[in-house]
Short mmCIF file of C-alpha atoms in Angstrom, two decimals:
data_model
loop_
_atom_site.label_atom_id
_atom_site.label_comp_id
_atom_site.label_asym_id
_atom_site.label_seq_id
_atom_site.Cartn_x
_atom_site.Cartn_y
_atom_site.Cartn_z
CA ASP A 1067 84.58 54.50 29.56
CA THR A 1068 87.84 52.82 30.51
CA GLY A 1069 88.83 55.04 33.43
CA VAL A 1070 89.09 54.13 37.10
CA SER A 1071 85.67 53.80 38.72
CA GLN A 1072 84.71 53.90 42.38
CA ASP A 1073 81.54 52.97 44.18
CA PRO A 1074 79.78 54.48 46.01
CA ARG A 1075 80.53 58.13 45.25
CA HIS A 1076 79.13 59.23 48.59
CA LYS A 1077 78.58 57.45 51.88
CA ILE A 1078 77.08 58.77 55.11
CA THR A 1079 77.30 56.49 58.10
CA LYS A 1080 77.03 56.61 61.85
CA ARG A 1081 80.02 56.28 64.11
CA GLY A 1082 80.76 52.65 64.89
CA GLN A 1083 79.36 51.25 61.64
CA ASN A 1084 81.41 49.38 59.05
CA VAL A 1085 81.72 50.64 55.48
CA THR A 1086 83.18 49.12 52.32
CA PHE A 1087 84.28 50.89 49.17
CA ARG A 1088 85.02 49.37 45.79
CA CYS A 1089 87.49 50.39 43.10
CA ASP A 1090 87.68 49.10 39.54
CA PRO A 1091 91.00 50.01 37.92
CA ILE A 1092 91.77 50.63 34.29
CA SER A 1093 91.90 47.30 32.46
CA GLU A 1094 95.36 45.74 32.35
CA HIS A 1095 96.69 48.04 35.06
CA ASN A 1096 98.46 45.75 37.48
CA ARG A 1097 98.94 48.30 40.25
CA LEU A 1098 96.17 49.72 42.38
CA TYR A 1099 96.59 52.40 45.05
CA TRP A 1100 94.36 53.76 47.79
CA TYR A 1101 94.78 57.34 49.04
CA ARG A 1102 92.84 59.48 51.49
CA GLN A 1103 92.32 63.22 51.15
CA THR A 1104 91.08 65.53 53.87
CA LEU A 1105 90.18 69.19 53.59
CA GLY A 1106 93.12 71.43 52.73
CA GLN A 1107 95.51 68.54 52.25
CA GLY A 1108 96.84 66.63 49.30
CA PRO A 1109 96.06 62.93 48.89
CA GLU A 1110 97.89 60.73 51.39
CA PHE A 1111 98.95 57.20 50.56
CA LEU A 1112 97.19 54.34 52.36
CA THR A 1113 98.13 51.09 50.63
CA TYR A 1114 98.81 49.55 47.24
CA PHE A 1115 98.67 46.28 45.36
CA GLN A 1116 100.58 44.77 42.53
CA ASN A 1117 98.19 42.24 41.05
CA GLU A 1118 96.68 40.56 44.13
CA ALA A 1119 99.66 41.14 46.43
CA GLN A 1120 99.46 43.98 48.95
CA LEU A 1121 102.93 45.47 48.78
CA GLU A 1122 102.87 48.33 51.25
CA LYS A 1123 100.70 49.82 53.95
CA SER A 1124 101.02 53.31 55.37
CA ARG A 1125 101.09 53.95 59.10
CA LEU A 1126 97.85 55.86 58.45
CA LEU A 1127 96.20 52.49 57.87
CA SER A 1128 95.13 51.52 61.38
CA ASP A 1129 93.97 47.98 62.19
CA ARG A 1130 90.39 49.12 61.56
CA PHE A 1131 91.22 49.40 57.86
CA SER A 1132 91.61 46.45 55.54
CA ALA A 1133 92.03 46.27 51.80
CA GLU A 1134 91.86 43.39 49.36
CA ARG A 1135 92.36 42.74 45.69
CA PRO A 1136 91.43 39.07 45.50
CA LYS A 1137 91.80 38.38 41.80
CA GLY A 1138 94.12 41.18 40.87
CA SER A 1139 91.29 43.17 39.33
CA PHE A 1140 88.92 45.25 41.51
CA SER A 1141 89.78 46.15 45.09
CA THR A 1142 87.79 46.81 48.25
CA LEU A 1143 88.66 49.03 51.20
CA GLU A 1144 86.80 48.31 54.43
CA ILE A 1145 86.72 50.51 57.50
CA GLN A 1146 85.44 48.87 60.66
CA ARG A 1147 84.00 50.75 63.63
CA THR A 1148 84.13 54.07 61.82
CA GLU A 1149 85.15 57.21 63.70
CA GLN A 1150 84.43 60.84 62.88
CA GLY A 1151 88.09 61.28 62.00
CA ASP A 1152 87.63 58.83 59.13
CA SER A 1153 85.55 61.41 57.27
CA ALA A 1154 87.48 62.11 54.09
CA MET A 1155 87.61 61.51 50.35
CA TYR A 1156 88.95 58.03 49.58
CA LEU A 1157 90.71 57.91 46.24
CA CYS A 1158 91.74 54.94 44.16
CA ALA A 1159 94.37 55.07 41.43
CA SER A 1160 95.80 52.53 39.02
CA SER A 1161 98.94 52.24 36.93
CA VAL A 1162 101.16 49.91 35.00
CA SER A 1163 104.33 49.02 36.86
CA ASP A 1164 107.79 48.98 35.35
CA SER A 1165 107.09 51.78 32.93
CA GLY A 1166 110.80 52.24 32.53
CA VAL A 1167 112.78 55.40 32.74
CA TRP A 1168 109.82 57.58 31.81
CA GLY A 1169 108.09 56.79 35.08
CA GLU A 1170 104.81 55.30 36.21
CA THR A 1171 101.75 57.52 35.96
CA GLN A 1172 98.86 56.88 38.31
CA TYR A 1173 95.34 57.59 37.09
CA PHE A 1174 92.73 58.41 39.69
CA GLY A 1175 89.08 57.57 40.05
CA PRO A 1176 86.41 60.08 41.11
CA GLY A 1177 86.70 59.15 44.79
CA THR A 1178 84.27 58.11 47.52
CA ARG A 1179 83.36 60.86 49.96
CA LEU A 1180 82.75 59.44 53.42
CA LEU A 1181 80.97 61.34 56.17
CA VAL A 1182 80.85 59.77 59.61
CA LEU A 1183 78.22 61.29 61.90
CA ASP B 1310 107.56 66.53 57.73
CA GLN B 1311 106.35 67.68 54.33
CA GLN B 1312 108.53 66.16 51.63
CA VAL B 1313 106.65 68.00 48.88
CA LYS B 1314 105.75 71.63 49.46
CA GLN B 1315 103.53 73.99 47.54
CA ASN B 1316 103.99 77.23 49.41
CA SER B 1317 101.35 79.25 47.60
CA PRO B 1318 97.86 78.18 48.67
CA SER B 1319 96.29 80.30 45.95
CA LEU B 1320 97.06 82.19 42.76
CA SER B 1321 94.98 84.57 40.64
CA VAL B 1322 95.84 85.21 37.00
CA GLN B 1323 94.11 87.08 34.21
CA GLU B 1324 92.85 85.13 31.23
CA GLY B 1325 95.47 84.94 28.50
CA ARG B 1326 98.40 85.51 30.83
CA ILE B 1327 100.90 82.96 32.13
CA SER B 1328 100.21 80.96 35.30
CA ILE B 1329 103.25 79.70 37.18
CA LEU B 1330 102.76 77.18 39.95
CA ASN B 1331 105.71 76.20 42.11
CA CYS B 1332 106.69 73.10 44.03
CA ASP B 1333 109.67 72.23 46.20
CA TYR B 1334 110.76 68.84 47.47
CA THR B 1335 113.22 67.66 50.08
CA ASN B 1336 113.74 63.95 49.33
CA SER B 1337 116.67 63.53 46.94
CA MET B 1338 115.44 60.00 46.10
CA PHE B 1339 112.47 61.44 44.18
CA ASP B 1340 113.05 60.99 40.46
CA TYR B 1341 109.60 61.28 38.90
CA PHE B 1342 107.29 64.24 39.29
CA LEU B 1343 103.70 64.76 38.27
CA TRP B 1344 101.13 67.54 38.23
CA TYR B 1345 97.47 66.83 38.77
CA LYS B 1346 94.47 69.12 38.46
CA LYS B 1347 91.48 68.68 40.71
CA TYR B 1348 87.97 70.06 40.57
CA PRO B 1349 85.74 69.94 43.67
CA ALA B 1350 84.16 66.54 44.38
CA GLU B 1351 86.23 64.86 41.65
CA GLY B 1352 89.41 62.82 41.64
CA PRO B 1353 92.73 64.32 40.53
CA THR B 1354 93.27 64.41 36.77
CA PHE B 1355 96.77 63.78 35.45
CA LEU B 1356 98.21 66.76 33.57
CA ILE B 1357 101.88 66.31 32.88
CA SER B 1358 104.95 64.60 34.31
CA ILE B 1359 108.70 64.81 34.16
CA SER B 1360 111.47 62.35 34.84
CA SER B 1361 114.62 63.49 36.60
CA ILE B 1362 116.64 62.74 33.47
CA LYS B 1363 115.00 65.77 31.85
CA ASP B 1364 114.72 69.41 32.87
CA LYS B 1365 111.71 70.34 30.78
CA ASN B 1366 108.63 68.64 29.41
CA GLU B 1367 105.98 70.31 27.30
CA ASP B 1368 102.44 69.31 26.38
CA GLY B 1369 100.36 71.92 24.62
CA ARG B 1370 99.76 74.85 26.94
CA PHE B 1371 101.46 73.08 29.85
CA THR B 1372 105.20 73.02 30.51
CA VAL B 1373 106.92 71.59 33.55
CA PHE B 1374 110.44 72.64 34.49
CA LEU B 1375 112.66 70.69 36.87
CA ASN B 1376 115.68 72.13 38.68
CA LYS B 1377 117.24 69.16 40.45
CA SER B 1378 119.98 71.11 42.19
CA ALA B 1379 117.40 73.40 43.76
CA LYS B 1380 114.90 70.56 44.28
CA HIS B 1381 112.30 72.74 42.62
CA LEU B 1382 109.79 72.29 39.86
CA SER B 1383 107.26 74.57 38.28
CA LEU B 1384 104.24 74.26 36.04
CA HIS B 1385 103.65 76.94 33.43
CA ILE B 1386 100.26 77.35 31.78
CA VAL B 1387 100.22 79.61 28.72
CA PRO B 1388 97.80 81.09 27.88
CA SER B 1389 95.66 80.66 30.99
CA GLN B 1390 91.97 80.02 30.42
CA PRO B 1391 89.00 80.24 32.82
CA GLY B 1392 88.58 76.45 32.58
CA ASP B 1393 92.02 76.09 34.14
CA SER B 1394 90.59 77.31 37.45
CA ALA B 1395 91.09 74.37 39.84
CA VAL B 1396 93.40 73.08 42.55
CA TYR B 1397 96.76 71.91 41.23
CA PHE B 1398 98.74 69.25 43.07
CA CYS B 1399 102.40 68.51 42.68
CA ALA B 1400 103.37 64.88 43.38
CA ALA B 1401 106.65 63.00 43.52
CA SER B 1402 107.83 59.42 43.65
CA ALA B 1403 111.09 57.47 43.74
CA ASP B 1404 112.47 54.55 41.74
CA SER B 1405 111.22 55.88 38.38
CA GLY B 1406 107.76 56.26 39.79
CA ASN B 1407 107.51 52.75 41.19
CA THR B 1408 106.65 53.97 44.67
CA PRO B 1409 103.51 55.60 46.08
CA LEU B 1410 103.09 59.27 45.28
CA VAL B 1411 103.80 61.97 47.84
CA PHE B 1412 101.63 65.02 47.27
CA GLY B 1413 101.88 68.67 48.16
CA LYS B 1414 98.91 70.49 49.69
CA GLY B 1415 97.90 72.06 46.42
CA THR B 1416 97.59 75.54 44.93
CA ARG B 1417 94.18 76.92 44.00
CA LEU B 1418 94.40 78.68 40.64
CA SER B 1419 91.76 81.21 39.68
CA VAL B 1420 91.82 82.47 36.12
CA ILE B 1421 89.85 85.69 35.83
CA ALA B 1422 88.17 86.54 32.56
#
């Protein structure tokens, strides 16, 4: 299977704990995006990478959140001192940049559902 | 401020009939639009896209129409099948898709056998 994979699929943690999620993009996709989805909403952009460079961060990404893509392949998203409001589905997507006039299509992984108690 | 709006939270259609899902946007910089389908507890699955240089794109049972002057797009599914029952998200980006996607809140489609 050459799709986007995410690990873990589910995570339950207590408030104040740190959690880390991993995303493996489609091979040869140089862009990797993180989104968050809460109930009744569409996915909301958090941050993205082109290769190992983090190009943009949303204002949703407080200083408790950090993301890395050290070798331009997989990425990790860490949330420190989790709060109940962090409970959401965290989605990763990958794409190939500079797809020309036809546009860049992002392909999503299955997501990591986080529940903070 | 919602830049991408899907004003119908839900839609019910009989099997075999046409499903029409609508999406409006406010940002005139958007030039690439996508539709995703999502089942519960799964990530969004890409369905179809359209660039602003076109007004229609077709892929099998799915057709997307873009009306740039009205800042409106729609997804047509013909014929609708029970397996199409899911939440459909409209998404938009600027710079030929080289910016993060902005999503609507989704429309839940139920196809009744």
